[in-house]
Coordinates of C-alpha atoms and ligand atoms in Angstrom, one line a residue:
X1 CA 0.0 0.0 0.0
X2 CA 2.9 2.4 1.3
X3 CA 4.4 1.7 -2.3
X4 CA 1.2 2.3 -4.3
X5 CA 1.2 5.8 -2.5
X6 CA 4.6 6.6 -3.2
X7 CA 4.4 5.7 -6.9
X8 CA 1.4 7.7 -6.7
X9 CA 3.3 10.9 -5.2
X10 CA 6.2 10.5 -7.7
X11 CA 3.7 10.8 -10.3
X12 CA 2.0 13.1 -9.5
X13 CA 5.4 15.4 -8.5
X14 CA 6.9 14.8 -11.8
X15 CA 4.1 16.4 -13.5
X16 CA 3.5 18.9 -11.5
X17 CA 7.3 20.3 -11.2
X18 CA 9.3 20.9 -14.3
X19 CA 12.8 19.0 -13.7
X20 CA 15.5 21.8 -14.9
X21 CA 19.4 21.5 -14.8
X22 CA 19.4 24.4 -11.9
X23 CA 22.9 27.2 -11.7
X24 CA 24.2 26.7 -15.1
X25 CA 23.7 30.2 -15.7
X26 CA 23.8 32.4 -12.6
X27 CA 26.0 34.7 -14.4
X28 CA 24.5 35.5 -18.6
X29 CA 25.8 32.7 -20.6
X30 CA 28.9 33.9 -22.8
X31 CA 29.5 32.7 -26.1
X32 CA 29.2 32.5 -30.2
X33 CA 26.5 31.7 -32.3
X34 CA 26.5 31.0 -36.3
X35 CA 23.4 32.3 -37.3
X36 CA 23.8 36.2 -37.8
X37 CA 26.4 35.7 -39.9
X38 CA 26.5 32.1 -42.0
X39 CA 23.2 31.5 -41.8
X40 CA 23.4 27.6 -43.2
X41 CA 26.6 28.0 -44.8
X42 CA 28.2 26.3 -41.7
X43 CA 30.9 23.7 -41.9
X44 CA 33.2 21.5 -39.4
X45 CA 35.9 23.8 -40.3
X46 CA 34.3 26.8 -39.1
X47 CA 33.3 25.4 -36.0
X48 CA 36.6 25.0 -35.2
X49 CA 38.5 27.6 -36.7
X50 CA 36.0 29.9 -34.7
X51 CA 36.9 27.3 -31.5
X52 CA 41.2 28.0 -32.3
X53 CA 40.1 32.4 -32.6
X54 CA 38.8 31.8 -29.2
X55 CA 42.3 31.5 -27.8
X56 CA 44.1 33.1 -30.1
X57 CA 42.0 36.3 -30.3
X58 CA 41.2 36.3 -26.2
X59 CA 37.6 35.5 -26.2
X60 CA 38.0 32.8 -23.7
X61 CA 40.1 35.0 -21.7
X62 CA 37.5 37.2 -21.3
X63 CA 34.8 34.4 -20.4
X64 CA 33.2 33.2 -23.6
X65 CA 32.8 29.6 -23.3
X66 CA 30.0 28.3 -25.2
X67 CA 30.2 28.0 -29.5
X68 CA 27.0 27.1 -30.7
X69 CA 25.6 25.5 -33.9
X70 CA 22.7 27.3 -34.8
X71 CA 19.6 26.1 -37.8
X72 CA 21.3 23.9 -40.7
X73 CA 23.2 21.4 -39.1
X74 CA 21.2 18.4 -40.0
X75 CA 19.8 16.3 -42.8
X76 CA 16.3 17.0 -44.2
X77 CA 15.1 13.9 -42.8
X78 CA 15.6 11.4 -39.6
X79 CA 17.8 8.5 -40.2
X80 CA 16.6 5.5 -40.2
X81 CA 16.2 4.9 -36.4
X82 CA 14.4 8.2 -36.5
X83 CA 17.2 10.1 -35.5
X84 CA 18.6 14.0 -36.0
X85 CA 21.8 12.7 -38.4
X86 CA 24.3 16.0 -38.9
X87 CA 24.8 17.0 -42.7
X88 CA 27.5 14.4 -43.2
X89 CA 28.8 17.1 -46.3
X90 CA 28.9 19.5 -43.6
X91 CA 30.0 17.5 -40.6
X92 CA 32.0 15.0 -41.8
X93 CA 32.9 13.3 -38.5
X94 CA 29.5 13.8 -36.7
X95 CA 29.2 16.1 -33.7
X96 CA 30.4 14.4 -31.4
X97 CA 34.7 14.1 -32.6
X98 CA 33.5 18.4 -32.9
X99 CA 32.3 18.6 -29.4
X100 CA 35.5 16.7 -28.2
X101 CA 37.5 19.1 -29.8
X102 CA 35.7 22.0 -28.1
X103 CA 35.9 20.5 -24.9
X104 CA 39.4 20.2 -25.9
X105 CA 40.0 23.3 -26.0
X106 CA 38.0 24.0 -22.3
X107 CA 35.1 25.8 -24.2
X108 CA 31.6 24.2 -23.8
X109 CA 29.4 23.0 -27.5
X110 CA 25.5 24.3 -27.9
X111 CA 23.5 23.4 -30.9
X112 CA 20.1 24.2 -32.0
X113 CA 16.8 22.6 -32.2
X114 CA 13.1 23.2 -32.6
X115 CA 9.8 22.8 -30.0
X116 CA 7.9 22.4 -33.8
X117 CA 7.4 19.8 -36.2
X118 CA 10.3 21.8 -38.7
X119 CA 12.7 24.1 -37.4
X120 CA 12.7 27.4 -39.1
X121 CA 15.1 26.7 -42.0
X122 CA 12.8 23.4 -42.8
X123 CA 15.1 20.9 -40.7
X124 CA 13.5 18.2 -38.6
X125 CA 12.1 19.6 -35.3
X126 CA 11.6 17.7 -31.6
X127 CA 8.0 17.7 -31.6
X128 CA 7.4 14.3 -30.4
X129 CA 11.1 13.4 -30.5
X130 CA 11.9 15.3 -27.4
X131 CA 13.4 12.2 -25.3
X132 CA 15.2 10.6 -28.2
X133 CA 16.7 13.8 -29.2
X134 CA 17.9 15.1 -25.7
X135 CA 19.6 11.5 -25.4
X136 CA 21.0 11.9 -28.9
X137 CA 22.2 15.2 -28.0
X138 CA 23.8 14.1 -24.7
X139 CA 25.3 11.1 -26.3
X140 CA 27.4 13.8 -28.5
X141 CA 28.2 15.9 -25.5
X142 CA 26.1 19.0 -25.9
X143 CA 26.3 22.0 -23.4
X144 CA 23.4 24.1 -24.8
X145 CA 20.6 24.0 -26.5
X146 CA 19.1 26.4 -28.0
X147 CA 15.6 25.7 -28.7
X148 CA 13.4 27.5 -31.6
X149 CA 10.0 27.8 -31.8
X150 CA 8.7 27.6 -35.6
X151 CA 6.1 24.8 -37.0
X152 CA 4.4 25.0 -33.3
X153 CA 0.9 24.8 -35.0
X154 CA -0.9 26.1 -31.7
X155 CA 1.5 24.1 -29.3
X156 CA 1.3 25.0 -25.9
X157 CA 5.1 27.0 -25.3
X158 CA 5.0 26.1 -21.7
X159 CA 4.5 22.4 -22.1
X160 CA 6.6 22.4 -24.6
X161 CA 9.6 23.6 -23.2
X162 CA 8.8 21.7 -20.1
X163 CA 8.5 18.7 -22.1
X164 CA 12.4 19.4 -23.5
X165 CA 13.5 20.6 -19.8
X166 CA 12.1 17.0 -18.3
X167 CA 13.8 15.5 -21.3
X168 CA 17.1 17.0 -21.3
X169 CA 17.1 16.1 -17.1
X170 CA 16.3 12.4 -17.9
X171 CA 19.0 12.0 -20.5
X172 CA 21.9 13.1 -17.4
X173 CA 23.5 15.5 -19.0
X174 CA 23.4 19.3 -18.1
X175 CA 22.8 22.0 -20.4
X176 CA 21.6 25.5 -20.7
X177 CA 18.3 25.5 -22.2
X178 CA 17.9 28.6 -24.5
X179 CA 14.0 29.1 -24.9
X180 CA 13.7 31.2 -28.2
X181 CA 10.2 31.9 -28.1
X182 CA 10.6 35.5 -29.5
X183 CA 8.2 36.8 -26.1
X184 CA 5.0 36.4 -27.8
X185 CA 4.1 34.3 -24.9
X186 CA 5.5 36.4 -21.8
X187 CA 8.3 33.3 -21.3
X188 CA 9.7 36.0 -19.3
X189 CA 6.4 34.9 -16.7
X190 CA 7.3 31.2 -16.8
X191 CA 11.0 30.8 -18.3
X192 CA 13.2 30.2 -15.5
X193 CA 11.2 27.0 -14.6
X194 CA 12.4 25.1 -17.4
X195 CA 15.3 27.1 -19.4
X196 CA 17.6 29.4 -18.4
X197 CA 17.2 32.2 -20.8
X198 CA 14.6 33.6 -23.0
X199 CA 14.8 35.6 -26.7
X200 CA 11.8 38.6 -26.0
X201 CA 11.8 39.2 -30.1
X202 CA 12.5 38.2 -33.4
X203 CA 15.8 38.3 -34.9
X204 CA 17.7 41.1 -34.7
X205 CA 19.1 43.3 -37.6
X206 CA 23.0 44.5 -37.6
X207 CA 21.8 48.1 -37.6
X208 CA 21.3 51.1 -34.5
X209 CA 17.6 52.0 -35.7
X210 CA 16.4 50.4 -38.1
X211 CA 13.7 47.7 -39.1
X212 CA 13.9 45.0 -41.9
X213 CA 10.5 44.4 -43.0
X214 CA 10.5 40.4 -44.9
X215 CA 6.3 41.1 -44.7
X216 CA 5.3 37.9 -42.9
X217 CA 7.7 38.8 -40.2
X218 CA 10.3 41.6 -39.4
X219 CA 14.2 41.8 -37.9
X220 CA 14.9 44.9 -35.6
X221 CA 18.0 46.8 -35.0
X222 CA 19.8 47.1 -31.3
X223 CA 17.7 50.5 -30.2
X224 CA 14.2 48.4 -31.7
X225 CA 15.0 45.3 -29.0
X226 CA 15.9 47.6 -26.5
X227 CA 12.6 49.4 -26.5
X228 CA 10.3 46.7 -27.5
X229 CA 9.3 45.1 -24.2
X230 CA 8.0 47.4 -20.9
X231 CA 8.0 46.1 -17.7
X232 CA 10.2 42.6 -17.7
X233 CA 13.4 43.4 -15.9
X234 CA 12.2 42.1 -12.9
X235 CA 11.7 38.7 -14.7
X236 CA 15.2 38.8 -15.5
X237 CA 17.9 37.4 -12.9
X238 CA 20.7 34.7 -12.3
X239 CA 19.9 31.2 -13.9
X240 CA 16.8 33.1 -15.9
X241 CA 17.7 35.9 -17.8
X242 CA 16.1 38.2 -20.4
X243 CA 17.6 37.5 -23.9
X244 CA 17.9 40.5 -26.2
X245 CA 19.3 38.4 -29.3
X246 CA 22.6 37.2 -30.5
X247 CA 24.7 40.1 -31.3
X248 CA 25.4 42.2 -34.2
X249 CA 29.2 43.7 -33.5
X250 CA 31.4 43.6 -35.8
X251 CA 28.2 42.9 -39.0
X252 CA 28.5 46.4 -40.8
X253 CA 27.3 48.9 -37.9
X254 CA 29.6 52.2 -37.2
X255 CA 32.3 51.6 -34.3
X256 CA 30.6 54.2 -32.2
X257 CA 27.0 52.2 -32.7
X258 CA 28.5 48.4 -32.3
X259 CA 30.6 50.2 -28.7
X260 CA 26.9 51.3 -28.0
X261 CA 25.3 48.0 -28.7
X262 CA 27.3 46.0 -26.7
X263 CA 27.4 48.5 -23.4
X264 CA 23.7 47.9 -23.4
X265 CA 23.8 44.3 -23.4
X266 CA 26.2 44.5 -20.6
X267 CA 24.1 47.2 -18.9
X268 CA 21.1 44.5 -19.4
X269 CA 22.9 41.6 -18.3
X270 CA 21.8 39.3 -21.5
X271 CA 23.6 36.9 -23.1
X272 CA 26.8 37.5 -25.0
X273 CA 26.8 35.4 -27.6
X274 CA 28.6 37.0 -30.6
X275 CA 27.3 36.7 -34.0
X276 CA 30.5 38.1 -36.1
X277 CA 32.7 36.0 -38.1
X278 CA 35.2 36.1 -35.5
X279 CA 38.1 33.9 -37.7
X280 CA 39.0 37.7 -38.9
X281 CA 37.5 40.3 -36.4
X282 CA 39.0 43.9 -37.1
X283 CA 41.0 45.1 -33.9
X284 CA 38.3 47.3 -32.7
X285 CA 35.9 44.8 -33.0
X286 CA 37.8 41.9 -30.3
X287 CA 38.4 45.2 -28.4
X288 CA 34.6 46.1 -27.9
X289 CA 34.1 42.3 -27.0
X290 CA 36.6 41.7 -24.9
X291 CA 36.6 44.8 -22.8
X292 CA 37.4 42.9 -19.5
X293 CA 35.4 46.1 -17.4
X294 CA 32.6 46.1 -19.5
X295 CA 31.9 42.2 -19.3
X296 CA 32.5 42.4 -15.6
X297 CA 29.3 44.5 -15.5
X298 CA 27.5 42.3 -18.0
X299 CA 28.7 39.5 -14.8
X300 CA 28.0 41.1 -12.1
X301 CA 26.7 38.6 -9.6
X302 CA 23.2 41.0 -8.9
X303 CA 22.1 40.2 -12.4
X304 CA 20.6 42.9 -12.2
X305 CA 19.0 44.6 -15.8
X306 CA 19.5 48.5 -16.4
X307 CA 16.4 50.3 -16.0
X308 CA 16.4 54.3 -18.4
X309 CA 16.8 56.7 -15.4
X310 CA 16.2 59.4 -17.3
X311 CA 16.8 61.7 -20.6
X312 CA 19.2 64.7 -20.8
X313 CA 18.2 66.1 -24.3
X314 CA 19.2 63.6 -26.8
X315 CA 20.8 61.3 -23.8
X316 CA 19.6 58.3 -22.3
X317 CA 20.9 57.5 -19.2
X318 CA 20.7 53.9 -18.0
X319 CA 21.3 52.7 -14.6
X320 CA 22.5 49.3 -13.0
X321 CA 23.1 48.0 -9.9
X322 CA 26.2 46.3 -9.4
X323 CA 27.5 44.1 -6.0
X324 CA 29.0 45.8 -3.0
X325 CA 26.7 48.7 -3.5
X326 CA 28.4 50.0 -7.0
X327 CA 26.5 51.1 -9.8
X328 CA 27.2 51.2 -13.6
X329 CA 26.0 54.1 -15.6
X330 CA 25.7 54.5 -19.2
X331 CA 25.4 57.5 -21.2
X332 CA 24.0 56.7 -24.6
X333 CA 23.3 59.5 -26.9
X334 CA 20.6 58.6 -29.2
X335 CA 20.9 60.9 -32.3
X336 CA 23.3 60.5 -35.2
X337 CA 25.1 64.2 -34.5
X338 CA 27.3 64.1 -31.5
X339 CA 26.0 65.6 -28.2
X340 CA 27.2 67.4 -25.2
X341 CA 26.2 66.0 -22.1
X342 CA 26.2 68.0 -18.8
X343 CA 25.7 66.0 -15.6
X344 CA 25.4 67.2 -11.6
X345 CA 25.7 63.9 -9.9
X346 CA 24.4 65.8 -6.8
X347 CA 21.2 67.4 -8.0
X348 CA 20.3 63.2 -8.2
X349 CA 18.5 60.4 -6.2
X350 CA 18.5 57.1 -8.0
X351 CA 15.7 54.9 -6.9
X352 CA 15.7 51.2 -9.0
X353 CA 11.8 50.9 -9.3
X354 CA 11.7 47.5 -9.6
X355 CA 14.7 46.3 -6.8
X356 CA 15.5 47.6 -3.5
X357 CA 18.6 49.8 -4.7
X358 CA 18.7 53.4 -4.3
X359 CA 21.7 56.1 -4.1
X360 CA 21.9 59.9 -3.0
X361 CA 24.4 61.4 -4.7
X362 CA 24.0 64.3 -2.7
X363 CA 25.2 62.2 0.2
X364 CA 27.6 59.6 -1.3
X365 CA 30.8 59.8 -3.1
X366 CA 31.8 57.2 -6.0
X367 CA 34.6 57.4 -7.8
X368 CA 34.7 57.0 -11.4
X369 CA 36.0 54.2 -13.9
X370 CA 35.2 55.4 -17.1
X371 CA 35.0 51.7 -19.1
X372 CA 35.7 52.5 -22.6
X373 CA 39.0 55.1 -21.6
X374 CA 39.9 52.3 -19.5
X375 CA 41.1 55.1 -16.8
X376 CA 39.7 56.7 -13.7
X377 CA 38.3 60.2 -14.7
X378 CA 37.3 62.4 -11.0
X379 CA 34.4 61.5 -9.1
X380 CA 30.5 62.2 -8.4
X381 CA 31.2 65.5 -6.4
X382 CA 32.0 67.2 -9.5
X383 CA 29.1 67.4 -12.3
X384 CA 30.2 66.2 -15.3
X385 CA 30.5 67.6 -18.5
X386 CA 31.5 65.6 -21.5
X387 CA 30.6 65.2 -25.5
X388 CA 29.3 62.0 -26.5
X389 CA 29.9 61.1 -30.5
X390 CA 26.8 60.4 -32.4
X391 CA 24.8 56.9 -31.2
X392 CA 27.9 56.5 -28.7
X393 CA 28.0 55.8 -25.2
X394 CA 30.2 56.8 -22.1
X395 CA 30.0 54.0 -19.6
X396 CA 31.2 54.4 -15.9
X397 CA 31.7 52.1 -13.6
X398 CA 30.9 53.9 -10.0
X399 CA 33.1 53.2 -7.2
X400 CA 33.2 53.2 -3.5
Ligands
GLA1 C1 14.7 31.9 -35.8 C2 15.5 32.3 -34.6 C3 16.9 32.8 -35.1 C4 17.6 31.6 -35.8 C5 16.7 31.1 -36.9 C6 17.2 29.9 -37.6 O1 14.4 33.0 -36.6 O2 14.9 33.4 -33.9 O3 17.7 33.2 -34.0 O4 17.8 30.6 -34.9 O5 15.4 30.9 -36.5 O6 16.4 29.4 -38.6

């Protein structure tokens, strides 16, 4: 009888609670993605040539870890076992010898995949496959999934992704599960249950302003995802974070716009996963993404998302709390024409409206690390006064 109840209880409990690999992502998962820029031109060889840049250019240094496969990896159909089966033309020796050489190189391997029937290139989705694929996937040693949400046909997203999270748990092998629902359906409400980030749009465009209209659907440039969802920061936290999109440094954008871009996805604490062919990165472009000060505010154990303070003009001002009762500021001027900015610290008090962080800058003094000079430049008792180029930031890291 005792048993009868038991198995009863376990029943019940795994249905009820979603079984997710838990702390795999207390800090934004770091990494690079193929999709913004080879689409399905992807190959063995530029996995790993993209795996050898991450030593030899610094990314690892700097805490990218994960190199993920995005759409186009497979065959059209299952193999005959009704298994995913890599493009062999593509892949020549499966994923698993390309994992083993990422792990080789201490760097973690995330691949793609798809809640639908077809992913969004065409290729074989999970629906239905979910256990057979998460074993199949940890059977190759996969670190993170990203999972897309086309061919859904009126799917429910939160079973969905449950049934992948329960999946991925019974096949033993953690990985970051990447829900890429675009935020139609508030995953920033259920999300950290059963993934550990979540996209809140479509795909993003390598441009500051800009939309791409395709008619059925649209991409949107950095400012566009910035400004497209009110009121989810306080979704957004370690091991379940807000995902703003793969990003576009280093795909065509001005220096000043792609510096700009990538302050606010460390002011937001997203993902940084990069999206540039990063075999031959320009020097300003591994510059931007490796700035050591601006990732360690993109880290920052809080996790805490920037929240717009305020406008000064043509200014935005974005605000973050940062551990040990530092903040991080960021100055982004939003016109084209360059701006100057004029800033009493003192006339301010900072209240987070969505955390329990607030500053007087009448009353306290921070010092201040001015990220992208890489210098300390004076302090909060002194207003400042500085010009800002056109769709540029000045970023400050405020110390005690
Ligand atoms: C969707 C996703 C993109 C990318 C493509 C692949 O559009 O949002 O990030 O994965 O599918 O087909």
């Amino acid at each position: 009888m005792k048993k009868t109840f038991l198995i009863i209880f376990l029943i019940i409990n795994s249905l009820a609670f979603a079984q997710k690999y838990e702390n795999l992502a207390l800090t934004p998962p770091m990494g690079w993605n193929s999709w913004n820029t080879f689409k399905s031109d992807i190959s063995e060889q530029l996995i790993k040539d993209v795996a050898d840049a991450f030593i030899r250019d610094g990314y690892k240094d700097a805490g990218y870890e994960y190199i993920i496969i995005d759409d186009c990896w497979a065959l059209r159909e299952r193999d005959e076992n009704g298994n995913l089966a890599p493009d062999p033309e593509k892949f020549p020796n499966g994923m698993k010898a390309l994992a083993d050489y990422i792990h080789s190189k201490g760097l973690k391997f995330g691949i793609y995949g798809d809640a639908g029937r077809k992913t969004c290139a065409g290729y074989p989705g999970s629906w239905g496959y979910e256990e057979q694929d998460a074993r199949l996937l940890a059977s190759w040693g996969v670190d993170y999934l990203k999972y897309d949400w086309c061919s859904t046909m009126g799917r429910d997203p939160k079973e969905a992704y449950k049934t992948m999270s329960d999946a991925i748990y019974a096949a033993e092998r953690p990985m970051v599960l990447g829900i890429c629902e675009w935020g139609t359906a508030a995953p920033w409400e259920w999300g950290k249950e059963f993934g550990h980030l979540w996209r809140i749009s479509g795909d993003i465009a390598p441009c500051f302003e800009c939309i791409v209209d395709h008619g059925s659907y649209k991409d949107w440039g950095v400012m566009k995802i910035v400004y497209m969802r009110e009121g989810i920061r306080k979704y957004s936290g370690p091991d379940g974070w807000n995902d703003f999109d793969m990003m576009e440094v280093g795909n065509g954008m001005a220096v000043e716009e792609d510096r700009s871009h990538f302050s606010l996805w460390c002011m937001f604490s997203t993902a940084l996963i990069m999206g540039n062919d990063i075999r031959s990165a320009a020097p300003e472009t591994i510059e931007i993404l490796t700035n050591k000060d601006a990732i360690a505010i993109n880290q920052d154990p809080l996790g805490i998302q920037a929240f717009k303070y305020t406008d000064v003009d043509s200014t935005e001002v974005w605000v973050k709390s940062l551990e040990n009762e530092e903040w991080a500021v960021c100055f982004l001027n939003r016109k084209s024409e360059p701006a100057s900015l004029e800033f009493d610290w003192g006339e301010h008090q900072i209240q987070d409206p969505d955390f329990d962080y607030a500053v007087d800058f009448s009353k306290n003094k921070f010092k201040l690390y001015n990220i992208w000079a890489g210098e300390r430049d004076g302090n909060t008792k002194k207003p400042l006064k500085a010009r800002i180029a056109g769709h540029g930031v000045i970023m400050f890291r405020l110390e005690k």
